[in-house]
C-alpha positions as YAML, in Angstrom:
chain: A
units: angstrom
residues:
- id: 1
  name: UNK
  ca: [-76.20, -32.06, 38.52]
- id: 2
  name: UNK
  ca: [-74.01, -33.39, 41.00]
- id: 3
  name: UNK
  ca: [-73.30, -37.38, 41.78]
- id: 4
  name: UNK
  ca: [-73.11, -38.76, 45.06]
- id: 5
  name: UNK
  ca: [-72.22, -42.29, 46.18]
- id: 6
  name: UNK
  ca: [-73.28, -43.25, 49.35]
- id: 7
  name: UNK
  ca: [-73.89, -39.29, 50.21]
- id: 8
  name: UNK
  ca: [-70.46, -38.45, 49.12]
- id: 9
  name: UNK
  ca: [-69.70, -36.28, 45.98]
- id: 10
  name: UNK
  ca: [-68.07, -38.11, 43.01]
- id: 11
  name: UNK
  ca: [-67.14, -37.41, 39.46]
- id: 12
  name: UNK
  ca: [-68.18, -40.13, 36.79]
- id: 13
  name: UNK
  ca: [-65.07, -41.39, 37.01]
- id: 14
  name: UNK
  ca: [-64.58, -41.85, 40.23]
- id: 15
  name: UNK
  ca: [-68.20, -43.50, 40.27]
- id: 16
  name: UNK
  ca: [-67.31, -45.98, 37.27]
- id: 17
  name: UNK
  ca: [-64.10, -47.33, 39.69]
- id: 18
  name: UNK
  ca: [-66.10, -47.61, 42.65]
- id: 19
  name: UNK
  ca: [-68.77, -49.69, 41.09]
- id: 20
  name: UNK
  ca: [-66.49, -51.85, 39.35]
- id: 21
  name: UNK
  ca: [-64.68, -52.99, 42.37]
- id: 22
  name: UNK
  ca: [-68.17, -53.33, 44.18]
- id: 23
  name: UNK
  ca: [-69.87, -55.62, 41.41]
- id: 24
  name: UNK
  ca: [-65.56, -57.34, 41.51]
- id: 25
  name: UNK
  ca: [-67.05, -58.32, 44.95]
- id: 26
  name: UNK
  ca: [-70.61, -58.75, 44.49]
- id: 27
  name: UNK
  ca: [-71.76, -60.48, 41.00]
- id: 28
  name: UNK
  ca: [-75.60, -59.88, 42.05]
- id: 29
  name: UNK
  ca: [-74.38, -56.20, 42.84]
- id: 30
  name: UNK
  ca: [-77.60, -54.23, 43.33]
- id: 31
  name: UNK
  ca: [-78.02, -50.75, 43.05]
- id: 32
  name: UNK
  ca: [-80.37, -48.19, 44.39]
- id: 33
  name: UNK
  ca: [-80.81, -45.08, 42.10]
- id: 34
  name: UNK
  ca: [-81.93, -42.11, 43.58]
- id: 35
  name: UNK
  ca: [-82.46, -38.51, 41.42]
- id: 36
  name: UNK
  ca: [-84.02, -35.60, 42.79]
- id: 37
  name: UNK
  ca: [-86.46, -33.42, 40.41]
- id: 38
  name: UNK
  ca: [-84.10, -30.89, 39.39]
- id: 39
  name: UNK
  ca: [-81.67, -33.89, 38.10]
- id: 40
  name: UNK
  ca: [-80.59, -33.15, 34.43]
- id: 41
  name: UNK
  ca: [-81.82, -35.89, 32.30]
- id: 42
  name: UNK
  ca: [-78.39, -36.16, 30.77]
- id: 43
  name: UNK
  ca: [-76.78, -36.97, 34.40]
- id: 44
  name: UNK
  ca: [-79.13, -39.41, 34.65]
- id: 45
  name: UNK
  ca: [-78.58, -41.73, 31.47]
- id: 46
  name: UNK
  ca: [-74.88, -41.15, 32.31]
- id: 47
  name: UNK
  ca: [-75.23, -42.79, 35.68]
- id: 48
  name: UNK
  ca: [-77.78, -45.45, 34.27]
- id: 49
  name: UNK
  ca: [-75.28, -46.04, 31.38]
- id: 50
  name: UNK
  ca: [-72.40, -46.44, 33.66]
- id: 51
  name: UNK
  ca: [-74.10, -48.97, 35.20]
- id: 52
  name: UNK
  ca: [-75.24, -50.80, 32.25]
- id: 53
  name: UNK
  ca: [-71.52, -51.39, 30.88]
- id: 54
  name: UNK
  ca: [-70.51, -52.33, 34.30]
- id: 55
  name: UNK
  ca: [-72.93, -55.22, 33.29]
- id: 56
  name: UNK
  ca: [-75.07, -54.07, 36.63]
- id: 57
  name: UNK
  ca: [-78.23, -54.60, 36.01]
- id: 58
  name: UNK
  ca: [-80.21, -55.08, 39.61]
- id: 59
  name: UNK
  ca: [-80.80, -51.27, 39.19]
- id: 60
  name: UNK
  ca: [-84.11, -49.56, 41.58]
- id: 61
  name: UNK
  ca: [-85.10, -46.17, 40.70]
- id: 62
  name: UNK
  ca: [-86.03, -44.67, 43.80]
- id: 63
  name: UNK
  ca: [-89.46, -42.20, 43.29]
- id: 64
  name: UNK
  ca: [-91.40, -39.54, 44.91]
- id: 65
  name: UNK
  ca: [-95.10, -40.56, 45.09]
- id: 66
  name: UNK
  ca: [-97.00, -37.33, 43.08]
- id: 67
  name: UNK
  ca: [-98.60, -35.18, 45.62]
...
């Protein structure tokens, strides 16, 4: 349930700031998504909604190929 940002814990907060001044410097801001299994659906459209009314939308959802 936790977030990370380039492997360092944040709260949504803190995420929503950092983005903002990221896409402030980068228009064409893309953004690689990574969840793990365990990752609570909720968390996940959080993050993904975050992003969306940042206006980010060069979002990649990183997967595990099914074994």
């Amino acid at each position: 349930g936790s977030i990370y940002l380039d492997a360092y814990p944040v709260t949504i907060e803190q995420l929503e700031q950092r983005m903002a001044q990221y896409k402030a410097a980068n228009p064409a801001l893309p953004v690689v998504f990574k969840g793990d299994a365990e990752s609570p659906y909720g968390k996940v459209m959080l993050v993904l909604d975050t992003l969306k009314r940042l206006d980010i939308t060069e979002v990649g959802l990183v997967t595990k190929r099914a074994m």
